[in-house]
Amino acid sequence: MKKVQLVNNKAKHDYTLQKFLKPNFVYIPLITPNNTNALCEVKVNEYVYKGQVIGSFSESFSLKIHSSISGTVKEIKKMRLYNNKFVECIVIENDFKENTKYNEKNIKKLSDYSKEEFIENIRDSGIIGMGGAGFPTYFKYKPENINTLIVNAVECEPFISADHTLILNNCEEILEVIDSIMEINNINKCYVAIKDIYSDLKYEFDKYVGTYPNIKLFFTKNYYPAGWERNLIKDIMNIEYNNLPIEKGIVVNNVSTIYAIYESLKYNKPSIERIITVSGSLVNDTNILVKIGTTIKEIVDFIGIKDAEKLKVIVGGPMMGKTVSTLDTVITKNVNSIILSDEDFYNKEINCLKCGKCSDVCPSKLCPVLIMDNISNKDELINLQPNKCIECGLCSYICPSKISLRDKIIEAKQVLRGEKK
Amino acid sequence: MKIINQNGPYIKSKNNTTKMMRNLLIALIPIILFSFYYNGIRLYNLKAISTIEMFNPLILVLIGSVTSFLIEVIYAFIFLKDKKPFEYSFYSYSIFPGLFLSLVVPVNTPIILLIMAVCFGVIFGKIVFGGFGKNIFNPALVGYLFLFVCYSSVLTSSLDAVSGATPLANLKGFDYVGTYNDLVLPYNSIFDLILGFKGGALGEISGLLCIISFIYLTITKVIKFKIPLFYCLTVFIMTTIIAFTNNIGIWYSLLHIFSGGLLFGAVFMATDPVTTPITSFGQIMAGILMGIITVICRFLIPGLVEGVMLSILSVNLLVMILDNIGVKVKFNIKVCIIPIIILTLLTLSISLYIGLSKANSNKNDTSSLEIIETLNNGNKTTYTLYSKGYAGKIKLKIIFDQNDISSIEILEHQENEFIPKIIAEGLIDNLVSNNGDISNVDSVSGATFTSKYLKETINELVKYHKGA
């Protein structure tokens, strides 16, 4: 696999953190990223506190959903999410009083939690993977035989600097909670992975990391997708696994998730806020702390946007993100970036010249061009294993003929699943 | 503001196909210029050709490129009803088949033949498959094949009239095994061969420039560099084995790599992206296979001087199979063991077979005299015999009056224009008057090999006659 450096990936960012914690309304989706529906536990016109549990899931999957503001429940309404799904959300009108109701009785010193208490705490705080996938975090800590914790602060997609900003502001807390997590779960090794080009992060960590001999910094090369779990584990430990890293006793957490764990353990504060990066040609690049459930429209109104004929709203990074069709899209826990742009990335697609660059760069070792050629040939398609695709978009990125190979592979996946012929 | 939807990724690499093709063109320019110097300006300075002929190399290149561009313009205009036929032709990068073809045919190929070959190559090598990106065979090589099958004399004989025998033709003249003096000294030294001071088609002459282009194209990521690398490596290994079994030095392998169209073919034709494997292991196997086939063509197929083009065309056929294996190797590296073992065994066994058989035939071949008939008539003795020639055997009738040669007559030959040239230059008369003593007889320039072989044969016959 060739390691690819994306264009613009050293773009200068402004790492000062803005806060936008006063949305008029929040829309809390009654769903987790893996599409389990939640039960609504509040009624319309009921007053809710900030941090109050307003939704929950069935017994086997017992994450909680919290209100991120205090105010009155207005209605339950379908809203668009980042993946263009139309999902029921609890609409809460803000009274701007920030009346807080955290569960205060269980607060302990960080390292005094037992493993059961720890898992219960992060589950009740509704913490899910904040790097993008949105996998419930407590699931990762359930097994007993964890030996390594990898904190993913790579942010390999260009434009995104939310994690970067978080570390610059909260480095000490992050290291403190990592140490506690290791003690609670009997983990003896921890690597914090950052890109080697960011000397400011290294400087920040170096200030505090000396007190924690078990936490090591790991510098990944500046390539895409360096932050993909599989690549990260291969780079750090030279280990490959089949389905999940826990097979080898490894837990990988995004640094934002780690910080959410910190707030949860320290103050019993549920996961109701996060930092997102707003960038693109129509806005000044900025990192901004927002409430979960804020719409993009309110954020845009807050930071201001240049006028343009066309507007493209990309939720996520420029590689894996998707455009959304409305500004009323809700920010969920796993959204880390919004790009507002009027640039047209349209390129004329020409015939494939079979240069093989897509198959050289594919991190899943696929041959996108062969998948494209055999899309109607199901027998051949099985051997090419398109279902291994992680949709990182490198093939579409690298293609000199500007062919949207990722779309073709997604289509091939559907063909294999029998959804499309 | 209108919100638009679009599929990602929303950034794209700055590289594009047009840029790659531009780099390919840049890599070709030094080669074209050098061959313009070597086959044009240099000969003009030697007063061997006229001013118009000096521009022959450039005219060939121009005609080839323009023809193949225009064919696709016409195709787009008439058959596709494309409103922008020139744009269509540009984006199918249609100048390259004609350009490459003009670089691999001999310098003095008649222009009408070149145009025919380009038409054939582009139509049957590219357009019938559906245009750019869909063809199975390299269109330039399809055109070359057309010339090879229909006008093979153009590809072989006319070469020497201007620039002298190519090193490969010379090699063939010696049945592929010979000493440094025989094989390399006619071209001064092995370094002159590497630099390109030798005869050959436009693109073929400078191996050094081909290597520089290769490096440039590899750095700019235009070509699949594994193919030429493994191609040349395989030819090198095989010819080294052949050289060792025949007690020849390492220069022999270099001679093979730097003569003929091997380097040009490996760097520019074998890497044509459309017709070569996509997977890296497929590319490695393609390179090795091309090397093996080239060596087979050069050594084992009589009448074939050059095997590069044929080997590339035959590997083009196997791309699907090679990619199939390549995909499996990508998922599981262990799969590559069996193909590697097979290819290694093939390489070793074929080169050993060639090497040993050449070594054997050389032992039997102590006397080159091939006397068919001896007639004694008093003082006069008439020998009918074969002499080695450049293109084939030459049948001679030589009459001795006691111990002196009284006449030399050439009965049969395949040397085309060389024999008349030799006779015109008075070589035969010289040989008769010097009584076969070749130390005073100069070879005829422009027919070096034919005259050399004739001289040697007659010299030996005189010794044989005196001994008998």
Short mmCIF file of C-alpha atoms in Angstrom, two decimals, chain B residues 13 23 27 69 82 89 103 106 119-120 137 175 178 198-199 209 220 241 256 269 320 377 389 391 402 418 429 432 462:
data_model
loop_
_atom_site.label_atom_id
_atom_site.label_comp_id
_atom_site.label_asym_id
_atom_site.label_seq_id
_atom_site.Cartn_x
_atom_site.Cartn_y
_atom_site.Cartn_z
CA SER B 13 -5.44 14.99 -6.38
CA ASN B 23 5.03 14.05 -18.97
CA ALA B 27 10.20 12.13 -21.74
CA PHE B 69 -4.74 12.03 -34.22
CA ASP B 82 -19.41 13.89 -31.59
CA SER B 89 -9.44 12.89 -30.04
CA LEU B 103 9.76 5.72 -33.26
CA PRO B 106 13.34 2.11 -39.37
CA CYS B 119 -4.20 3.50 -39.64
CA PHE B 120 -4.17 -0.25 -39.16
CA PHE B 137 -3.45 -4.66 -27.45
CA ASP B 175 24.38 -16.93 -34.60
CA GLY B 178 30.74 -14.49 -30.58
CA LYS B 198 24.60 2.67 -33.43
CA GLY B 199 22.03 1.94 -36.06
CA LEU B 209 18.23 8.36 -22.91
CA THR B 220 6.54 11.62 -11.96
CA ILE B 241 23.53 -17.42 -17.95
CA HIS B 256 21.55 -7.60 -25.35
CA MET B 269 5.53 0.19 -24.93
CA MET B 320 -6.61 -10.75 -17.37
CA ASN B 377 39.70 -31.26 -64.24
CA GLY B 389 26.12 -14.15 -45.52
CA ALA B 391 20.88 -12.39 -44.49
CA GLN B 402 46.62 -24.88 -59.97
CA PHE B 418 24.81 -5.78 -50.97
CA ASP B 429 38.15 -8.75 -58.58
CA VAL B 432 40.92 -12.88 -57.45
CA VAL B 462 42.60 -21.12 -50.34
#
